[in-house]
Amino acid sequence: MGQGCCTSRSVVEPVSQNQNASVNSITNQPNAPGPLAVTTGVSTHQPAAAGGEDKDFIPIRTTAKPIVFFVLGGPGSGKGTLCANLVKKQKFVHFSAGDLLREVAKEDSEDSKLVNSYISQGKIVPVRITISLIENAMRAKGWEKCRYLIDGFPRNLDNYQGWNEVIGDKADLKGIIFITCTEETMMKRILKRGETSGRVDDNVDTAKKRFVTYNSETFPIIEAKRKENPDSVFEVSAENSPDQVYAECMKKIAHHL
Ligand code: ADP
Ligand code: C5P
Ligand code: MG
């Protein structure tokens, strides 16, 4: 699972002249999008330049609610890889629903058996389990103090309803980062990852089932959201290199940070 946050935030103060001095090559704006930026005792919150971090870092703003992006795309499309870059370069906090569920699967509990059986069949685990994992993970990281990537969620209507019931207005959901590539590319990536991942679902048979689940349950959610509000779906091609995928993604979401 990706990391990178903020365990505490001590002060909120005006952006310094120094921070304003640089221009963000993604947004073409001074390197602070609003009048306020967060300063913190935790180094991961500091703007880029000084410590050799990304020059295009957009400082994290204080908001009443946590900023959230869902990250969706087919199995093996590269969601985790994109999220890792966003964590590294923009200090997002990243939770992969799949990773959280795989942790549960390792336990010795009733839930773990159920989760294991869903994952092995490429099916979507009931949201009561997944949403509490996500909410607990966000609360443990500081809630409104961070900006979050929720990767591999919502995977179906049940997931989406669970989000609305449990979190809904408590978060500032900016939309869905939707990464796309062909099934051929996804299959190649899954099988390559399967050489070392140890995942029970990184094999041809389960991958095919996951494609079916994606096409029948996940893609319709994305399409419904796009129909409702086209500006809330940030589509990015995942066929290119990870750096290009990151750059294209940032062009689409920078104005929401
Ligand atoms: P997902 O989280 O969507 O299942 P991952 O990020 O785990 O996908 O990526 C699946 C595999 O494909 C990994 O082995 C990863 O290194 C590789 N990969 C991801 N993005 C790219 C890319 N843009 N180009 C080439 N390989 C990639
Ligand atoms: O996103 P990832 O590929 O890691 O998901 C692996 C599996 O975890 C899915 O195929 C599914 O069985 C399960 N999952 C789920 N609900 C989610 C995310 C993942 O049931 N929201
Ligand atoms: Mg993943």
PDB file of C-alpha atoms and ligand atoms in Angstrom:
ATOM      1  CA  MET A   1       0.000   0.000   0.000  1.00  0.00           C
ATOM      2  CA  GLY A   2       1.179   3.476  -0.729  1.00  0.00           C
ATOM      3  CA  GLN A   3       2.112   5.800   2.085  1.00  0.00           C
ATOM      4  CA  GLY A   4       2.977   9.401   2.606  1.00  0.00           C
ATOM      5  CA  CYS A   5       1.223  11.728   4.969  1.00  0.00           C
ATOM      6  CA  CYS A   6       0.793  13.665   7.798  1.00  0.00           C
ATOM      7  CA  THR A   7       0.377  12.524  11.282  1.00  0.00           C
ATOM      8  CA  SER A   8       0.032  15.998  12.645  1.00  0.00           C
ATOM      9  CA  ARG A   9      -0.424  19.535  11.471  1.00  0.00           C
ATOM     10  CA  SER A  10       0.673  22.269  13.715  1.00  0.00           C
ATOM     11  CA  VAL A  11       0.249  25.611  11.978  1.00  0.00           C
ATOM     12  CA  VAL A  12      -1.721  27.138   9.141  1.00  0.00           C
ATOM     13  CA  GLU A  13      -0.094  30.220   7.793  1.00  0.00           C
ATOM     14  CA  PRO A  14       0.101  32.341   4.634  1.00  0.00           C
ATOM     15  CA  VAL A  15       2.242  30.944   1.858  1.00  0.00           C
ATOM     16  CA  SER A  16       5.661  32.468   2.060  1.00  0.00           C
ATOM     17  CA  GLN A  17       7.162  34.616  -0.696  1.00  0.00           C
ATOM     18  CA  ASN A  18       9.664  31.925  -1.286  1.00  0.00           C
ATOM     19  CA  GLN A  19       7.059  29.301  -2.067  1.00  0.00           C
ATOM     20  CA  ASN A  20       5.250  31.715  -4.353  1.00  0.00           C
ATOM     21  CA  ALA A  21       8.383  32.445  -6.287  1.00  0.00           C
ATOM     22  CA  SER A  22       8.406  29.240  -8.330  1.00  0.00           C
ATOM     23  CA  VAL A  23       6.027  28.576 -11.206  1.00  0.00           C
ATOM     24  CA  ASN A  24       4.384  25.196 -11.571  1.00  0.00           C
ATOM     25  CA  SER A  25       5.003  23.742 -15.010  1.00  0.00           C
ATOM     26  CA  ILE A  26       1.788  21.747 -14.868  1.00  0.00           C
ATOM     27  CA  THR A  27      -0.543  24.564 -13.900  1.00  0.00           C
ATOM     28  CA  ASN A  28       1.572  27.496 -15.145  1.00  0.00           C
ATOM     29  CA  GLN A  29       0.579  29.128 -11.877  1.00  0.00           C
ATOM     30  CA  PRO A  30       2.685  30.282  -8.953  1.00  0.00           C
ATOM     31  CA  ASN A  31       3.448  27.274  -6.839  1.00  0.00           C
ATOM     32  CA  ALA A  32       0.564  27.739  -4.402  1.00  0.00           C
ATOM     33  CA  PRO A  33      -3.029  27.475  -5.561  1.00  0.00           C
ATOM     34  CA  GLY A  34      -4.712  29.308  -2.714  1.00  0.00           C
ATOM     35  CA  PRO A  35      -4.069  31.918  -0.063  1.00  0.00           C
ATOM     36  CA  LEU A  36      -3.217  29.337   2.556  1.00  0.00           C
ATOM     37  CA  ALA A  37      -0.824  26.460   2.716  1.00  0.00           C
ATOM     38  CA  VAL A  38      -0.235  23.953   5.429  1.00  0.00           C
ATOM     39  CA  THR A  39       2.952  23.883   7.402  1.00  0.00           C
ATOM     40  CA  THR A  40       3.658  20.969   9.581  1.00  0.00           C
ATOM     41  CA  GLY A  41       6.242  19.389  11.735  1.00  0.00           C
ATOM     42  CA  VAL A  42       6.239  16.450   9.343  1.00  0.00           C
ATOM     43  CA  SER A  43       8.682  16.770   6.479  1.00  0.00           C
ATOM     44  CA  THR A  44       6.378  15.126   3.958  1.00  0.00           C
ATOM     45  CA  HIS A  45       4.218  18.249   3.948  1.00  0.00           C
ATOM     46  CA  GLN A  46       6.964  20.616   2.913  1.00  0.00           C
ATOM     47  CA  PRO A  47       6.909  22.035  -0.613  1.00  0.00           C
ATOM     48  CA  ALA A  48       9.197  20.467  -3.121  1.00  0.00           C
ATOM     49  CA  ALA A  49      12.197  22.416  -4.243  1.00  0.00           C
ATOM     50  CA  ALA A  50      14.341  22.472  -1.095  1.00  0.00           C
ATOM     51  CA  GLY A  51      14.707  18.752  -0.434  1.00  0.00           C
ATOM     52  CA  GLY A  52      15.085  17.682  -4.071  1.00  0.00           C
ATOM     53  CA  GLU A  53      11.398  16.818  -4.299  1.00  0.00           C
ATOM     54  CA  ASP A  54       9.260  17.358  -7.371  1.00  0.00           C
ATOM     55  CA  LYS A  55       9.468  20.910  -8.660  1.00  0.00           C
ATOM     56  CA  ASP A  56       5.818  20.720  -9.662  1.00  0.00           C
ATOM     57  CA  PHE A  57       4.615  19.882  -6.162  1.00  0.00           C
ATOM     58  CA  ILE A  58       1.333  21.623  -5.407  1.00  0.00           C
ATOM     59  CA  PRO A  59       1.136  22.418  -1.688  1.00  0.00           C
ATOM     60  CA  ILE A  60      -1.590  20.754   0.329  1.00  0.00           C
ATOM     61  CA  ARG A  61      -4.315  23.224   1.248  1.00  0.00           C
ATOM     62  CA  THR A  62      -6.306  23.259   4.414  1.00  0.00           C
ATOM     63  CA  THR A  63      -9.885  22.304   3.778  1.00  0.00           C
ATOM     64  CA  ALA A  64     -12.761  21.425   6.075  1.00  0.00           C
ATOM     65  CA  LYS A  65     -13.024  17.981   4.523  1.00  0.00           C
ATOM     66  CA  PRO A  66     -10.485  15.545   3.125  1.00  0.00           C
ATOM     67  CA  ILE A  67      -9.941  15.838  -0.616  1.00  0.00           C
ATOM     68  CA  VAL A  68     -10.516  12.481  -2.280  1.00  0.00           C
ATOM     69  CA  PHE A  69      -9.966  11.076  -5.751  1.00  0.00           C
ATOM     70  CA  PHE A  70     -11.145   7.602  -6.641  1.00  0.00           C
ATOM     71  CA  VAL A  71      -8.712   5.781  -8.952  1.00  0.00           C
ATOM     72  CA  LEU A  72     -10.279   3.247 -11.295  1.00  0.00           C
ATOM     73  CA  GLY A  73      -9.225   1.250 -14.330  1.00  0.00           C
ATOM     74  CA  GLY A  74      -9.070  -2.386 -15.343  1.00  0.00           C
ATOM     75  CA  PRO A  75      -7.112  -4.996 -13.391  1.00  0.00           C
ATOM     76  CA  GLY A  76      -3.386  -4.545 -13.967  1.00  0.00           C
ATOM     77  CA  SER A  77      -3.875  -1.276 -15.851  1.00  0.00           C
ATOM     78  CA  GLY A  78      -1.424   0.541 -13.573  1.00  0.00           C
ATOM     79  CA  LYS A  79      -3.547   2.141 -10.835  1.00  0.00           C
ATOM     80  CA  GLY A  80      -1.061   1.346  -8.093  1.00  0.00           C
ATOM     81  CA  THR A  81       1.857   2.572 -10.184  1.00  0.00           C
ATOM     82  CA  LEU A  82       0.195   5.900 -10.930  1.00  0.00           C
ATOM     83  CA  CYS A  83      -0.781   6.276  -7.277  1.00  0.00           C
ATOM     84  CA  ALA A  84       2.797   5.613  -6.182  1.00  0.00           C
ATOM     85  CA  ASN A  85       3.950   8.501  -8.386  1.00  0.00           C
ATOM     86  CA  LEU A  86       1.227  10.794  -7.051  1.00  0.00           C
ATOM     87  CA  VAL A  87       2.276   9.912  -3.498  1.00  0.00           C
ATOM     88  CA  LYS A  88       5.915  10.537  -4.277  1.00  0.00           C
ATOM     89  CA  LYS A  89       5.464  13.765  -6.177  1.00  0.00           C
ATOM     90  CA  GLN A  90       2.303  15.280  -4.703  1.00  0.00           C
ATOM     91  CA  LYS A  91       2.213  13.754  -1.227  1.00  0.00           C
ATOM     92  CA  PHE A  92      -1.130  12.110  -1.606  1.00  0.00           C
ATOM     93  CA  VAL A  93      -2.082   9.422   0.863  1.00  0.00           C
ATOM     94  CA  HIS A  94      -2.906   6.290  -1.083  1.00  0.00           C
ATOM     95  CA  PHE A  95      -5.145   3.427  -0.062  1.00  0.00           C
ATOM     96  CA  SER A  96      -5.680   0.515  -2.393  1.00  0.00           C
ATOM     97  CA  ALA A  97      -8.928  -1.263  -1.537  1.00  0.00           C
ATOM     98  CA  GLY A  98      -7.381  -4.453  -2.929  1.00  0.00           C
ATOM     99  CA  ASP A  99      -4.321  -4.109  -0.659  1.00  0.00           C
ATOM    100  CA  LEU A 100      -6.510  -3.459   2.389  1.00  0.00           C
ATOM    101  CA  LEU A 101      -8.572  -6.544   1.560  1.00  0.00           C
ATOM    102  CA  ARG A 102      -5.473  -8.679   0.988  1.00  0.00           C
ATOM    103  CA  GLU A 103      -4.349  -7.742   4.516  1.00  0.00           C
ATOM    104  CA  VAL A 104      -7.691  -8.995   5.857  1.00  0.00           C
ATOM    105  CA  ALA A 105      -7.338 -12.175   3.794  1.00  0.00           C
ATOM    106  CA  LYS A 106      -4.140 -13.010   5.714  1.00  0.00           C
ATOM    107  CA  GLU A 107      -5.933 -12.930   9.081  1.00  0.00           C
ATOM    108  CA  ASP A 108      -7.616 -15.874  10.734  1.00  0.00           C
ATOM    109  CA  SER A 109     -11.236 -14.742  10.859  1.00  0.00           C
ATOM    110  CA  GLU A 110     -14.633 -15.291   9.282  1.00  0.00           C
ATOM    111  CA  ASP A 111     -14.112 -12.188   7.139  1.00  0.00           C
ATOM    112  CA  SER A 112     -10.758 -13.437   5.922  1.00  0.00           C
ATOM    113  CA  LYS A 113     -12.249 -16.627   4.487  1.00  0.00           C
ATOM    114  CA  LEU A 114     -14.958 -14.678   2.751  1.00  0.00           C
ATOM    115  CA  VAL A 115     -12.512 -12.085   1.369  1.00  0.00           C
ATOM    116  CA  ASN A 116     -10.166 -14.799   0.134  1.00  0.00           C
ATOM    117  CA  SER A 117     -12.907 -16.561  -1.715  1.00  0.00           C
ATOM    118  CA  TYR A 118     -14.086 -13.348  -3.423  1.00  0.00           C
ATOM    119  CA  ILE A 119     -10.550 -12.375  -4.455  1.00  0.00           C
ATOM    120  CA  SER A 120      -9.775 -15.849  -5.818  1.00  0.00           C
ATOM    121  CA  GLN A 121     -12.863 -15.661  -7.993  1.00  0.00           C
ATOM    122  CA  GLY A 122     -12.260 -12.088  -9.121  1.00  0.00           C
ATOM    123  CA  LYS A 123     -15.500 -10.980  -7.463  1.00  0.00           C
ATOM    124  CA  ILE A 124     -16.210  -7.836  -5.464  1.00  0.00           C
ATOM    125  CA  VAL A 125     -16.246  -8.168  -1.674  1.00  0.00           C
ATOM    126  CA  PRO A 126     -19.376  -6.815   0.089  1.00  0.00           C
ATOM    127  CA  VAL A 127     -18.887  -3.136   0.848  1.00  0.00           C
ATOM    128  CA  ARG A 128     -19.530  -3.406   4.593  1.00  0.00           C
ATOM    129  CA  ILE A 129     -16.031  -4.881   4.870  1.00  0.00           C
ATOM    130  CA  THR A 130     -14.289  -2.611   2.378  1.00  0.00           C
ATOM    131  CA  ILE A 131     -15.747   0.705   3.500  1.00  0.00           C
ATOM    132  CA  SER A 132     -14.831   0.218   7.133  1.00  0.00           C
ATOM    133  CA  LEU A 133     -11.252  -0.583   6.089  1.00  0.00           C
ATOM    134  CA  ILE A 134     -11.118   2.610   4.018  1.00  0.00           C
ATOM    135  CA  GLU A 135     -12.696   4.814   6.669  1.00  0.00           C
ATOM    136  CA  ASN A 136     -10.438   3.470   9.423  1.00  0.00           C
ATOM    137  CA  ALA A 137      -7.370   3.932   7.241  1.00  0.00           C
ATOM    138  CA  MET A 138      -8.296   7.544   6.450  1.00  0.00           C
ATOM    139  CA  ARG A 139      -9.012   8.347  10.096  1.00  0.00           C
ATOM    140  CA  ALA A 140      -5.699   6.832  11.151  1.00  0.00           C
ATOM    141  CA  LYS A 141      -3.891   9.137   8.719  1.00  0.00           C
ATOM    142  CA  GLY A 142      -5.517  12.335   9.913  1.00  0.00           C
ATOM    143  CA  TRP A 143      -8.728  12.656   7.913  1.00  0.00           C
ATOM    144  CA  GLU A 144      -9.013  16.253   6.630  1.00  0.00           C
ATOM    145  CA  LYS A 145      -5.280  16.823   7.036  1.00  0.00           C
ATOM    146  CA  CYS A 146      -4.480  14.826   3.900  1.00  0.00           C
ATOM    147  CA  ARG A 147      -5.486  14.408   0.291  1.00  0.00           C
ATOM    148  CA  TYR A 148      -6.367  10.858  -0.561  1.00  0.00           C
ATOM    149  CA  LEU A 149      -6.269   8.458  -3.477  1.00  0.00           C
ATOM    150  CA  ILE A 150      -8.732   5.612  -2.998  1.00  0.00           C
ATOM    151  CA  ASP A 151      -7.547   3.072  -5.535  1.00  0.00           C
ATOM    152  CA  GLY A 152      -9.782   0.275  -6.849  1.00  0.00           C
ATOM    153  CA  PHE A 153     -12.901   1.703  -5.313  1.00  0.00           C
ATOM    154  CA  PRO A 154     -15.859   1.985  -5.942  1.00  0.00           C
ATOM    155  CA  ARG A 155     -15.774  -1.241  -7.968  1.00  0.00           C
ATOM    156  CA  ASN A 156     -19.539  -1.630  -8.266  1.00  0.00           C
ATOM    157  CA  LEU A 157     -22.863  -0.093  -7.278  1.00  0.00           C
ATOM    158  CA  ASP A 158     -22.730  -1.733  -3.838  1.00  0.00           C
ATOM    159  CA  ASN A 159     -19.318  -0.061  -3.239  1.00  0.00           C
ATOM    160  CA  TYR A 160     -20.612   3.286  -4.418  1.00  0.00           C
ATOM    161  CA  GLN A 161     -23.711   3.157  -2.221  1.00  0.00           C
ATOM    162  CA  GLY A 162     -21.570   2.119   0.748  1.00  0.00           C
ATOM    163  CA  TRP A 163     -19.333   5.148   0.220  1.00  0.00           C
ATOM    164  CA  ASN A 164     -22.324   7.486   0.055  1.00  0.00           C
ATOM    165  CA  GLU A 165     -23.859   6.025   3.204  1.00  0.00           C
ATOM    166  CA  VAL A 166     -20.724   5.890   5.350  1.00  0.00           C
ATOM    167  CA  ILE A 167     -18.615   8.799   4.094  1.00  0.00           C
ATOM    168  CA  GLY A 168     -20.634  10.792   1.564  1.00  0.00           C
ATOM    169  CA  ASP A 169     -20.621  14.482   2.504  1.00  0.00           C
ATOM    170  CA  LYS A 170     -17.873  14.037   5.069  1.00  0.00           C
ATOM    171  CA  ALA A 171     -15.331  14.056   2.208  1.00  0.00           C
ATOM    172  CA  ASP A 172     -14.716  16.425  -0.688  1.00  0.00           C
ATOM    173  CA  LEU A 173     -14.828  13.929  -3.534  1.00  0.00           C
ATOM    174  CA  LYS A 174     -13.222  15.532  -6.592  1.00  0.00           C
ATOM    175  CA  GLY A 175     -13.963  12.707  -8.995  1.00  0.00           C
ATOM    176  CA  ILE A 176     -12.552   9.595 -10.604  1.00  0.00           C
ATOM    177  CA  ILE A 177      -9.082   9.256 -12.106  1.00  0.00           C
ATOM    178  CA  PHE A 178      -9.887   6.709 -14.794  1.00  0.00           C
ATOM    179  CA  ILE A 179      -6.959   4.976 -16.441  1.00  0.00           C
ATOM    180  CA  THR A 180      -7.470   3.020 -19.619  1.00  0.00           C
ATOM    181  CA  CYS A 181      -5.591   0.432 -21.630  1.00  0.00           C
ATOM    182  CA  THR A 182      -6.383  -2.656 -23.678  1.00  0.00           C
ATOM    183  CA  GLU A 183      -7.071  -6.053 -22.121  1.00  0.00           C
ATOM    184  CA  GLU A 184      -4.005  -7.328 -23.961  1.00  0.00           C
ATOM    185  CA  THR A 185      -1.813  -4.805 -22.136  1.00  0.00           C
ATOM    186  CA  MET A 186      -3.523  -5.556 -18.822  1.00  0.00           C
ATOM    187  CA  MET A 187      -3.067  -9.312 -19.239  1.00  0.00           C
ATOM    188  CA  LYS A 188       0.633  -8.868 -20.059  1.00  0.00           C
ATOM    189  CA  ARG A 189       1.117  -6.655 -17.005  1.00  0.00           C
ATOM    190  CA  ILE A 190      -0.795  -9.006 -14.707  1.00  0.00           C
ATOM    191  CA  LEU A 191       1.194 -12.051 -15.815  1.00  0.00           C
ATOM    192  CA  LYS A 192       4.493 -10.211 -15.471  1.00  0.00           C
ATOM    193  CA  ARG A 193       3.492  -8.988 -12.004  1.00  0.00           C
ATOM    194  CA  GLY A 194       2.372 -12.544 -11.173  1.00  0.00           C
ATOM    195  CA  GLU A 195       5.952 -13.786 -11.552  1.00  0.00           C
ATOM    196  CA  THR A 196       6.760 -12.151  -8.217  1.00  0.00           C
ATOM    197  CA  SER A 197       3.565 -10.815  -6.572  1.00  0.00           C
ATOM    198  CA  GLY A 198       2.393 -14.010  -4.899  1.00  0.00           C
ATOM    199  CA  ARG A 199      -1.175 -12.837  -5.561  1.00  0.00           C
ATOM    200  CA  VAL A 200      -3.747 -15.620  -5.915  1.00  0.00           C
ATOM    201  CA  ASP A 201      -5.472 -13.643  -8.694  1.00  0.00           C
ATOM    202  CA  ASP A 202      -2.484 -12.831 -10.934  1.00  0.00           C
ATOM    203  CA  ASN A 203      -3.048 -15.730 -13.331  1.00  0.00           C
ATOM    204  CA  VAL A 204      -4.767 -16.127 -16.712  1.00  0.00           C
ATOM    205  CA  ASP A 205      -7.982 -17.728 -15.442  1.00  0.00           C
ATOM    206  CA  THR A 206      -8.650 -15.291 -12.599  1.00  0.00           C
ATOM    207  CA  ALA A 207      -7.574 -12.333 -14.752  1.00  0.00           C
ATOM    208  CA  LYS A 208     -10.237 -13.267 -17.313  1.00  0.00           C
ATOM    209  CA  LYS A 209     -12.844 -13.350 -14.529  1.00  0.00           C
ATOM    210  CA  ARG A 210     -11.625  -9.971 -13.288  1.00  0.00           C
ATOM    211  CA  PHE A 211     -12.032  -8.509 -16.791  1.00  0.00           C
ATOM    212  CA  VAL A 212     -15.635  -9.738 -16.824  1.00  0.00           C
ATOM    213  CA  THR A 213     -16.297  -8.224 -13.389  1.00  0.00           C
ATOM    214  CA  TYR A 214     -14.651  -4.967 -14.474  1.00  0.00           C
ATOM    215  CA  ASN A 215     -16.700  -4.712 -17.679  1.00  0.00           C
ATOM    216  CA  SER A 216     -20.005  -5.631 -16.097  1.00  0.00           C
ATOM    217  CA  GLU A 217     -19.743  -3.886 -12.708  1.00  0.00           C
ATOM    218  CA  THR A 218     -16.985  -1.259 -12.580  1.00  0.00           C
ATOM    219  CA  PHE A 219     -17.080   0.344 -16.005  1.00  0.00           C
ATOM    220  CA  PRO A 220     -20.833   1.097 -15.716  1.00  0.00           C
ATOM    221  CA  ILE A 221     -20.153   3.068 -12.511  1.00  0.00           C
ATOM    222  CA  ILE A 222     -17.572   5.202 -14.325  1.00  0.00           C
ATOM    223  CA  GLU A 223     -19.915   5.738 -17.257  1.00  0.00           C
ATOM    224  CA  ALA A 224     -22.772   6.715 -14.933  1.00  0.00           C
ATOM    225  CA  LYS A 225     -20.571   9.257 -13.142  1.00  0.00           C
ATOM    226  CA  ARG A 226     -19.368  10.652 -16.469  1.00  0.00           C
ATOM    227  CA  LYS A 227     -22.946  11.047 -17.650  1.00  0.00           C
ATOM    228  CA  GLU A 228     -23.909  12.779 -14.420  1.00  0.00           C
ATOM    229  CA  ASN A 229     -20.913  15.148 -14.577  1.00  0.00           C
ATOM    230  CA  PRO A 230     -18.351  14.815 -17.389  1.00  0.00           C
ATOM    231  CA  ASP A 231     -15.898  17.053 -15.480  1.00  0.00           C
ATOM    232  CA  SER A 232     -15.686  14.578 -12.623  1.00  0.00           C
ATOM    233  CA  VAL A 233     -14.029  11.823 -14.652  1.00  0.00           C
ATOM    234  CA  PHE A 234     -10.338  12.403 -15.435  1.00  0.00           C
ATOM    235  CA  GLU A 235      -9.487   9.909 -18.146  1.00  0.00           C
ATOM    236  CA  VAL A 236      -5.835   9.056 -18.697  1.00  0.00           C
ATOM    237  CA  SER A 237      -4.263   6.577 -21.109  1.00  0.00           C
ATOM    238  CA  ALA A 238      -2.248   3.931 -19.261  1.00  0.00           C
ATOM    239  CA  GLU A 239      -0.570   2.586 -22.415  1.00  0.00           C
ATOM    240  CA  ASN A 240       2.316   5.031 -22.070  1.00  0.00           C
ATOM    241  CA  SER A 241       5.226   5.004 -19.667  1.00  0.00           C
ATOM    242  CA  PRO A 242       4.524   5.560 -15.945  1.00  0.00           C
ATOM    243  CA  ASP A 243       6.037   9.067 -16.148  1.00  0.00           C
ATOM    244  CA  GLN A 244       3.782   9.976 -19.064  1.00  0.00           C
ATOM    245  CA  VAL A 245       0.741   8.559 -17.278  1.00  0.00           C
ATOM    246  CA  TYR A 246       1.579  10.676 -14.230  1.00  0.00           C
ATOM    247  CA  ALA A 247       2.091  13.819 -16.334  1.00  0.00           C
ATOM    248  CA  GLU A 248      -1.202  13.351 -18.198  1.00  0.00           C
ATOM    249  CA  CYS A 249      -3.006  12.719 -14.935  1.00  0.00           C
ATOM    250  CA  MET A 250      -1.589  15.876 -13.343  1.00  0.00           C
ATOM    251  CA  LYS A 251      -2.700  17.973 -16.302  1.00  0.00           C
ATOM    252  CA  LYS A 252      -6.238  16.776 -15.638  1.00  0.00           C
ATOM    253  CA  ILE A 253      -6.374  17.067 -11.844  1.00  0.00           C
ATOM    254  CA  ALA A 254      -3.994  19.913 -10.944  1.00  0.00           C
ATOM    255  CA  HIS A 255      -6.746  22.516 -10.743  1.00  0.00           C
ATOM    256  CA  HIS A 256      -8.461  20.453  -8.037  1.00  0.00           C
ATOM    257  CA  LEU A 257      -5.438  20.346  -5.730  1.00  0.00           C
TER     258      LEU A 257
HETATM  259  P1  ADP B   1      -3.134  -2.170 -10.872  1.00  0.00           P
HETATM  260  O1  ADP B   1      -2.922  -1.518  -9.526  1.00  0.00           O
HETATM  261  O2  ADP B   1      -4.052  -1.402 -11.741  1.00  0.00           O
HETATM  262  O3  ADP B   1      -3.515  -3.606 -10.762  1.00  0.00           O
HETATM  263  P2  ADP B   1      -0.214  -1.997 -11.092  1.00  0.00           P
HETATM  264  O4  ADP B   1       0.129  -0.576 -10.848  1.00  0.00           O
HETATM  265  O5  ADP B   1       0.045  -2.970 -10.006  1.00  0.00           O
HETATM  266  O6  ADP B   1      -1.729  -2.142 -11.613  1.00  0.00           O
HETATM  267  O7  ADP B   1       0.558  -2.420 -12.406  1.00  0.00           O
HETATM  268  C1  ADP B   1       0.472  -3.750 -12.905  1.00  0.00           C
HETATM  269  C2  ADP B   1       1.849  -4.110 -13.458  1.00  0.00           C
HETATM  270  O8  ADP B   1       2.111  -3.334 -14.614  1.00  0.00           O
HETATM  271  C3  ADP B   1       2.982  -3.852 -12.488  1.00  0.00           C
HETATM  272  O9  ADP B   1       3.922  -4.888 -12.599  1.00  0.00           O
HETATM  273  C4  ADP B   1       3.570  -2.529 -12.956  1.00  0.00           C
HETATM  274  O10 ADP B   1       4.943  -2.434 -12.684  1.00  0.00           O
HETATM  275  C5  ADP B   1       3.288  -2.539 -14.444  1.00  0.00           C
HETATM  276  N1  ADP B   1       2.957  -1.203 -14.971  1.00  0.00           N
HETATM  277  C6  ADP B   1       2.131  -0.308 -14.403  1.00  0.00           C
HETATM  278  N2  ADP B   1       2.036   0.801 -15.152  1.00  0.00           N
HETATM  279  C7  ADP B   1       2.817   0.594 -16.229  1.00  0.00           C
HETATM  280  C8  ADP B   1       3.132   1.375 -17.384  1.00  0.00           C
HETATM  281  N3  ADP B   1       2.621   2.603 -17.552  1.00  0.00           N
HETATM  282  N4  ADP B   1       3.963   0.844 -18.306  1.00  0.00           N
HETATM  283  C9  ADP B   1       4.485  -0.399 -18.122  1.00  0.00           C
HETATM  284  N5  ADP B   1       4.240  -1.192 -17.059  1.00  0.00           N
HETATM  285  C10 ADP B   1       3.412  -0.705 -16.120  1.00  0.00           C
HETATM  286  O1  C5P B   2      -7.532  -3.523  -7.107  1.00  0.00           O
HETATM  287  P1  C5P B   2      -6.942  -4.892  -7.007  1.00  0.00           P
HETATM  288  O2  C5P B   2      -6.559  -5.445  -8.338  1.00  0.00           O
HETATM  289  O3  C5P B   2      -5.849  -4.976  -6.008  1.00  0.00           O
HETATM  290  O4  C5P B   2      -8.129  -5.810  -6.467  1.00  0.00           O
HETATM  291  C1  C5P B   2      -7.921  -7.205  -6.300  1.00  0.00           C
HETATM  292  C2  C5P B   2      -9.205  -7.849  -5.894  1.00  0.00           C
HETATM  293  O5  C5P B   2      -9.636  -7.356  -4.623  1.00  0.00           O
HETATM  294  C3  C5P B   2     -10.394  -7.645  -6.818  1.00  0.00           C
HETATM  295  O6  C5P B   2     -10.352  -8.468  -7.963  1.00  0.00           O
HETATM  296  C4  C5P B   2     -11.533  -7.990  -5.866  1.00  0.00           C
HETATM  297  O7  C5P B   2     -11.662  -9.384  -5.685  1.00  0.00           O
HETATM  298  C5  C5P B   2     -11.039  -7.375  -4.565  1.00  0.00           C
HETATM  299  N1  C5P B   2     -11.574  -6.001  -4.411  1.00  0.00           N
HETATM  300  C6  C5P B   2     -12.884  -5.860  -3.973  1.00  0.00           C
HETATM  301  N2  C5P B   2     -13.425  -4.615  -3.814  1.00  0.00           N
HETATM  302  C7  C5P B   2     -12.699  -3.522  -4.100  1.00  0.00           C
HETATM  303  C8  C5P B   2     -11.362  -3.649  -4.539  1.00  0.00           C
HETATM  304  C9  C5P B   2     -10.817  -4.923  -4.685  1.00  0.00           C
HETATM  305  O8  C5P B   2     -13.580  -6.842  -3.731  1.00  0.00           O
HETATM  306  N3  C5P B   2     -13.264  -2.311  -3.976  1.00  0.00           N
HETATM  307 MG    MG B   3      -3.313  -2.303  -7.579  1.00  0.00          MG
END
